[in-house]
Amino acid sequence: MTRLLSMVSGWKGYAILAAAMLAIGFGSGWTIRDWKAGAEATKAAKAETKQAVRVIYRERAQADVTSAVETKAVEAQVQIRTVTKTIVERVPIYVTPDDDSRCVVPVGFVRIHDAAASGNPLPESPGELDGRAAASEASSVTLSRLAEVTAENYGTYQAVARQLSDLQDWIRQQQAVTNAP
């Protein structure tokens, strides 16, 4: 034991002690660096997970919005088609053959109606056009047929207006989900 003490005494002892302390310090520093790196990796993984959860939540919420708006829109379109079909079917009750015989629909009215429905401009003159009848002459269109076509056109308008309204509702709800924190 004295021999061991004599070996460690003096500058050799300090050198051995310094080398041991240096090894312990280096090992401790390496371990602490590993702990910090592990903590940073865990923090980054948690942030990625949190972001992935947000994306999944947002996508599910957007799908829910789409499903709800689509269901409502389909129900509305069925309702509009049903009402329009019922109105067209009931035209003969409201516009009788007697009404058809008493009311003459002039060619000029038919031209205006057709131009408005197709989006085409009217001819310059309401008179005879390309050998067709003058605007003031009676057309072959009956009042009941005019009522049916008008009801169908309004039904189409209602369907398109509802589609637009439902699309706007879908956009507003999608924006709300997308902009939610």
PDB file of C-alpha atoms in Angstrom:
ATOM      1  CA  MET A   1       0.000   0.000   0.000  1.00  0.00           C
ATOM      2  CA  THR A   2       2.868   2.362   0.779  1.00  0.00           C
ATOM      3  CA  ARG A   3       4.326   1.562  -2.526  1.00  0.00           C
ATOM      4  CA  LEU A   4       1.050   2.533  -4.213  1.00  0.00           C
ATOM      5  CA  LEU A   5       0.936   5.777  -2.249  1.00  0.00           C
ATOM      6  CA  SER A   6       4.496   6.568  -3.174  1.00  0.00           C
ATOM      7  CA  MET A   7       3.621   6.047  -6.876  1.00  0.00           C
ATOM      8  CA  VAL A   8       0.713   8.453  -6.725  1.00  0.00           C
ATOM      9  CA  SER A   9       2.425  11.083  -4.707  1.00  0.00           C
ATOM     10  CA  GLY A  10       4.097  13.904  -6.519  1.00  0.00           C
ATOM     11  CA  TRP A  11       3.603  14.990 -10.079  1.00  0.00           C
ATOM     12  CA  LYS A  12       2.724  11.449 -11.262  1.00  0.00           C
ATOM     13  CA  GLY A  13      -0.244  11.396  -8.935  1.00  0.00           C
ATOM     14  CA  TYR A  14      -1.450  14.726 -10.201  1.00  0.00           C
ATOM     15  CA  ALA A  15      -1.069  13.522 -13.764  1.00  0.00           C
ATOM     16  CA  ILE A  16      -3.031  10.331 -13.078  1.00  0.00           C
ATOM     17  CA  LEU A  17      -5.693  12.288 -11.197  1.00  0.00           C
ATOM     18  CA  ALA A  18      -5.914  14.854 -14.029  1.00  0.00           C
ATOM     19  CA  ALA A  19      -6.209  12.089 -16.644  1.00  0.00           C
ATOM     20  CA  ALA A  20      -8.943  10.365 -14.624  1.00  0.00           C
ATOM     21  CA  MET A  21     -10.847  13.644 -14.165  1.00  0.00           C
ATOM     22  CA  LEU A  22     -10.476  14.418 -17.858  1.00  0.00           C
ATOM     23  CA  ALA A  23     -11.891  10.995 -18.791  1.00  0.00           C
ATOM     24  CA  ILE A  24     -14.799  11.392 -16.348  1.00  0.00           C
ATOM     25  CA  GLY A  25     -15.515  14.930 -17.599  1.00  0.00           C
ATOM     26  CA  PHE A  26     -15.391  13.868 -21.243  1.00  0.00           C
ATOM     27  CA  GLY A  27     -17.696  10.904 -20.566  1.00  0.00           C
ATOM     28  CA  SER A  28     -20.129  13.090 -18.610  1.00  0.00           C
ATOM     29  CA  GLY A  29     -20.158  15.745 -21.348  1.00  0.00           C
ATOM     30  CA  TRP A  30     -20.824  13.128 -24.007  1.00  0.00           C
ATOM     31  CA  THR A  31     -23.693  11.694 -21.962  1.00  0.00           C
ATOM     32  CA  ILE A  32     -25.249  15.140 -21.401  1.00  0.00           C
ATOM     33  CA  ARG A  33     -24.943  15.908 -25.131  1.00  0.00           C
ATOM     34  CA  ASP A  34     -26.758  12.643 -25.904  1.00  0.00           C
ATOM     35  CA  TRP A  35     -29.519  13.556 -23.433  1.00  0.00           C
ATOM     36  CA  LYS A  36     -29.962  16.994 -25.005  1.00  0.00           C
ATOM     37  CA  ALA A  37     -29.977  15.547 -28.530  1.00  0.00           C
ATOM     38  CA  GLY A  38     -32.553  12.979 -27.426  1.00  0.00           C
ATOM     39  CA  ALA A  39     -34.702  15.697 -25.853  1.00  0.00           C
ATOM     40  CA  GLU A  40     -34.520  17.793 -29.036  1.00  0.00           C
ATOM     41  CA  ALA A  41     -35.414  14.772 -31.176  1.00  0.00           C
ATOM     42  CA  THR A  42     -38.364  14.018 -28.889  1.00  0.00           C
ATOM     43  CA  LYS A  43     -39.494  17.642 -29.072  1.00  0.00           C
ATOM     44  CA  ALA A  44     -39.257  17.600 -32.891  1.00  0.00           C
ATOM     45  CA  ALA A  45     -41.154  14.302 -33.069  1.00  0.00           C
ATOM     46  CA  LYS A  46     -43.902  15.717 -30.831  1.00  0.00           C
ATOM     47  CA  ALA A  47     -44.173  18.805 -33.054  1.00  0.00           C
ATOM     48  CA  GLU A  48     -44.435  16.616 -36.175  1.00  0.00           C
ATOM     49  CA  THR A  49     -47.077  14.460 -34.500  1.00  0.00           C
ATOM     50  CA  LYS A  50     -49.024  17.532 -33.424  1.00  0.00           C
ATOM     51  CA  GLN A  51     -48.903  18.905 -36.985  1.00  0.00           C
ATOM     52  CA  ALA A  52     -49.988  15.539 -38.423  1.00  0.00           C
ATOM     53  CA  VAL A  53     -52.907  15.435 -35.975  1.00  0.00           C
ATOM     54  CA  ARG A  54     -53.928  18.953 -37.081  1.00  0.00           C
ATOM     55  CA  VAL A  55     -53.810  17.920 -40.741  1.00  0.00           C
ATOM     56  CA  ILE A  56     -55.844  14.778 -40.072  1.00  0.00           C
ATOM     57  CA  TYR A  57     -58.389  16.742 -38.026  1.00  0.00           C
ATOM     58  CA  ARG A  58     -58.672  19.392 -40.740  1.00  0.00           C
ATOM     59  CA  GLU A  59     -59.107  16.798 -43.501  1.00  0.00           C
ATOM     60  CA  ARG A  60     -61.778  14.979 -41.493  1.00  0.00           C
ATOM     61  CA  ALA A  61     -63.566  18.242 -40.750  1.00  0.00           C
ATOM     62  CA  GLN A  62     -63.445  19.185 -44.438  1.00  0.00           C
ATOM     63  CA  ALA A  63     -64.826  15.765 -45.395  1.00  0.00           C
ATOM     64  CA  ASP A  64     -67.608  16.194 -42.815  1.00  0.00           C
ATOM     65  CA  VAL A  65     -68.472  19.610 -44.267  1.00  0.00           C
ATOM     66  CA  THR A  66     -68.550  18.174 -47.790  1.00  0.00           C
ATOM     67  CA  SER A  67     -70.764  15.298 -46.713  1.00  0.00           C
ATOM     68  CA  ALA A  68     -73.207  17.510 -44.804  1.00  0.00           C
ATOM     69  CA  VAL A  69     -73.500  20.104 -47.569  1.00  0.00           C
ATOM     70  CA  GLU A  70     -73.811  17.407 -50.230  1.00  0.00           C
ATOM     71  CA  THR A  71     -76.593  15.641 -48.328  1.00  0.00           C
ATOM     72  CA  LYS A  72     -78.481  18.899 -47.886  1.00  0.00           C
ATOM     73  CA  ALA A  73     -77.942  19.829 -51.542  1.00  0.00           C
ATOM     74  CA  VAL A  74     -79.180  16.484 -52.850  1.00  0.00           C
ATOM     75  CA  GLU A  75     -82.298  16.728 -50.683  1.00  0.00           C
ATOM     76  CA  ALA A  76     -82.951  20.254 -51.970  1.00  0.00           C
ATOM     77  CA  GLN A  77     -82.507  19.186 -55.612  1.00  0.00           C
ATOM     78  CA  VAL A  78     -84.942  16.302 -55.130  1.00  0.00           C
ATOM     79  CA  GLN A  79     -87.427  18.712 -53.560  1.00  0.00           C
ATOM     80  CA  ILE A  80     -87.071  21.200 -56.439  1.00  0.00           C
ATOM     81  CA  ARG A  81     -87.477  18.477 -59.089  1.00  0.00           C
ATOM     82  CA  THR A  82     -90.533  17.091 -57.287  1.00  0.00           C
ATOM     83  CA  VAL A  83     -92.203  20.487 -57.004  1.00  0.00           C
ATOM     84  CA  THR A  84     -91.419  21.353 -60.633  1.00  0.00           C
ATOM     85  CA  LYS A  85     -92.711  17.997 -61.878  1.00  0.00           C
ATOM     86  CA  THR A  86     -95.908  18.418 -59.838  1.00  0.00           C
ATOM     87  CA  ILE A  87     -96.475  21.920 -61.220  1.00  0.00           C
ATOM     88  CA  VAL A  88     -95.957  20.756 -64.815  1.00  0.00           C
ATOM     89  CA  GLU A  89     -98.304  17.803 -64.258  1.00  0.00           C
ATOM     90  CA  ARG A  90    -100.989  20.128 -62.871  1.00  0.00           C
ATOM     91  CA  VAL A  91    -100.854  22.633 -65.746  1.00  0.00           C
ATOM     92  CA  PRO A  92    -103.904  21.022 -67.466  1.00  0.00           C
ATOM     93  CA  ILE A  93    -105.920  21.624 -64.282  1.00  0.00           C
ATOM     94  CA  TYR A  94    -105.020  25.310 -64.152  1.00  0.00           C
ATOM     95  CA  VAL A  95    -104.777  25.991 -67.891  1.00  0.00           C
ATOM     96  CA  THR A  96    -107.614  24.118 -69.572  1.00  0.00           C
ATOM     97  CA  PRO A  97    -108.111  23.332 -73.272  1.00  0.00           C
ATOM     98  CA  ASP A  98    -110.754  26.068 -73.225  1.00  0.00           C
ATOM     99  CA  ASP A  99    -108.052  28.513 -72.063  1.00  0.00           C
ATOM    100  CA  ASP A 100    -105.813  27.274 -74.890  1.00  0.00           C
ATOM    101  CA  SER A 101    -108.504  28.016 -77.458  1.00  0.00           C
ATOM    102  CA  ARG A 102    -109.223  31.494 -76.045  1.00  0.00           C
ATOM    103  CA  CYS A 103    -105.603  32.659 -75.824  1.00  0.00           C
ATOM    104  CA  VAL A 104    -103.424  33.029 -78.882  1.00  0.00           C
ATOM    105  CA  VAL A 105     -99.675  33.124 -78.316  1.00  0.00           C
ATOM    106  CA  PRO A 106     -98.150  35.344 -81.019  1.00  0.00           C
ATOM    107  CA  VAL A 107     -95.006  34.384 -82.938  1.00  0.00           C
ATOM    108  CA  GLY A 108     -93.301  37.525 -81.617  1.00  0.00           C
ATOM    109  CA  PHE A 109     -93.721  36.316 -78.034  1.00  0.00           C
ATOM    110  CA  VAL A 110     -92.298  32.903 -78.935  1.00  0.00           C
ATOM    111  CA  ARG A 111     -89.278  34.575 -80.588  1.00  0.00           C
ATOM    112  CA  ILE A 112     -88.637  36.753 -77.535  1.00  0.00           C
ATOM    113  CA  HIS A 113     -89.032  33.791 -75.202  1.00  0.00           C
ATOM    114  CA  ASP A 114     -86.732  31.566 -77.265  1.00  0.00           C
ATOM    115  CA  ALA A 115     -84.105  34.311 -77.615  1.00  0.00           C
ATOM    116  CA  ALA A 116     -84.137  34.959 -73.874  1.00  0.00           C
ATOM    117  CA  ALA A 117     -83.938  31.232 -73.083  1.00  0.00           C
ATOM    118  CA  SER A 118     -81.036  30.642 -75.478  1.00  0.00           C
ATOM    119  CA  GLY A 119     -79.200  33.900 -74.828  1.00  0.00           C
ATOM    120  CA  ASN A 120     -79.287  34.838 -78.514  1.00  0.00           C
ATOM    121  CA  PRO A 121     -80.099  38.367 -79.668  1.00  0.00           C
ATOM    122  CA  LEU A 122     -83.423  39.231 -81.257  1.00  0.00           C
ATOM    123  CA  PRO A 123     -83.591  40.063 -84.951  1.00  0.00           C
ATOM    124  CA  GLU A 124     -83.546  43.751 -85.858  1.00  0.00           C
ATOM    125  CA  SER A 125     -87.153  43.702 -87.070  1.00  0.00           C
ATOM    126  CA  PRO A 126     -90.117  41.920 -85.468  1.00  0.00           C
ATOM    127  CA  GLY A 127     -91.645  41.370 -88.909  1.00  0.00           C
ATOM    128  CA  GLU A 128     -91.284  38.406 -91.196  1.00  0.00           C
ATOM    129  CA  LEU A 129     -87.927  36.688 -90.836  1.00  0.00           C
ATOM    130  CA  ASP A 130     -86.472  34.331 -93.440  1.00  0.00           C
ATOM    131  CA  GLY A 131     -89.910  33.453 -94.770  1.00  0.00           C
ATOM    132  CA  ARG A 132     -91.284  32.715 -91.314  1.00  0.00           C
ATOM    133  CA  ALA A 133     -94.510  34.180 -90.017  1.00  0.00           C
ATOM    134  CA  ALA A 134     -94.784  37.795 -88.957  1.00  0.00           C
ATOM    135  CA  ALA A 135     -94.393  38.537 -85.253  1.00  0.00           C
ATOM    136  CA  SER A 136     -98.069  39.390 -84.813  1.00  0.00           C
ATOM    137  CA  GLU A 137     -99.355  36.123 -86.298  1.00  0.00           C
ATOM    138  CA  ALA A 138    -100.524  33.277 -84.073  1.00  0.00           C
ATOM    139  CA  SER A 139     -97.990  30.614 -83.236  1.00  0.00           C
ATOM    140  CA  SER A 140     -98.639  26.913 -82.809  1.00  0.00           C
ATOM    141  CA  VAL A 141     -97.668  27.190 -79.136  1.00  0.00           C
ATOM    142  CA  THR A 142    -100.615  26.760 -76.791  1.00  0.00           C
ATOM    143  CA  LEU A 143    -101.052  28.584 -73.522  1.00  0.00           C
ATOM    144  CA  SER A 144    -100.775  25.302 -71.609  1.00  0.00           C
ATOM    145  CA  ARG A 145     -97.477  24.448 -73.361  1.00  0.00           C
ATOM    146  CA  LEU A 146     -96.223  27.927 -72.571  1.00  0.00           C
ATOM    147  CA  ALA A 147     -97.119  27.358 -68.900  1.00  0.00           C
ATOM    148  CA  GLU A 148     -95.304  23.991 -68.896  1.00  0.00           C
ATOM    149  CA  VAL A 149     -92.148  25.441 -70.474  1.00  0.00           C
ATOM    150  CA  THR A 150     -92.186  28.410 -68.111  1.00  0.00           C
ATOM    151  CA  ALA A 151     -92.594  26.113 -65.087  1.00  0.00           C
ATOM    152  CA  GLU A 152     -89.743  23.896 -66.335  1.00  0.00           C
ATOM    153  CA  ASN A 153     -87.519  26.938 -66.901  1.00  0.00           C
ATOM    154  CA  TYR A 154     -88.244  28.289 -63.427  1.00  0.00           C
ATOM    155  CA  GLY A 155     -87.585  24.830 -61.982  1.00  0.00           C
ATOM    156  CA  THR A 156     -84.219  24.778 -63.745  1.00  0.00           C
ATOM    157  CA  TYR A 157     -83.501  28.269 -62.431  1.00  0.00           C
ATOM    158  CA  GLN A 158     -84.404  27.199 -58.878  1.00  0.00           C
ATOM    159  CA  ALA A 159     -82.133  24.135 -59.163  1.00  0.00           C
ATOM    160  CA  VAL A 160     -79.176  26.171 -60.446  1.00  0.00           C
ATOM    161  CA  ALA A 161     -79.724  28.938 -57.879  1.00  0.00           C
ATOM    162  CA  ARG A 162     -79.795  26.325 -55.121  1.00  0.00           C
ATOM    163  CA  GLN A 163     -76.610  24.709 -56.470  1.00  0.00           C
ATOM    164  CA  LEU A 164     -74.885  28.080 -56.349  1.00  0.00           C
ATOM    165  CA  SER A 165     -76.143  28.736 -52.827  1.00  0.00           C
ATOM    166  CA  ASP A 166     -74.984  25.296 -51.667  1.00  0.00           C
ATOM    167  CA  LEU A 167     -71.579  25.811 -53.302  1.00  0.00           C
ATOM    168  CA  GLN A 168     -71.189  29.168 -51.542  1.00  0.00           C
ATOM    169  CA  ASP A 169     -72.160  27.530 -48.239  1.00  0.00           C
ATOM    170  CA  TRP A 170     -69.610  24.755 -48.847  1.00  0.00           C
ATOM    171  CA  ILE A 171     -66.874  27.317 -49.591  1.00  0.00           C
ATOM    172  CA  ARG A 172     -67.664  29.337 -46.442  1.00  0.00           C
ATOM    173  CA  GLN A 173     -67.600  26.223 -44.262  1.00  0.00           C
ATOM    174  CA  GLN A 174     -64.384  24.925 -45.867  1.00  0.00           C
ATOM    175  CA  GLN A 175     -62.723  28.298 -45.253  1.00  0.00           C
ATOM    176  CA  ALA A 176     -63.849  28.229 -41.618  1.00  0.00           C
ATOM    177  CA  VAL A 177     -62.354  24.754 -41.148  1.00  0.00           C
ATOM    178  CA  THR A 178     -59.147  25.670 -42.982  1.00  0.00           C
ATOM    179  CA  ASN A 179     -58.665  28.887 -41.000  1.00  0.00           C
ATOM    180  CA  ALA A 180     -59.475  27.298 -37.629  1.00  0.00           C
ATOM    181  CA  PRO A 181     -56.521  27.122 -35.218  1.00  0.00           C
TER     182      PRO A 181
END
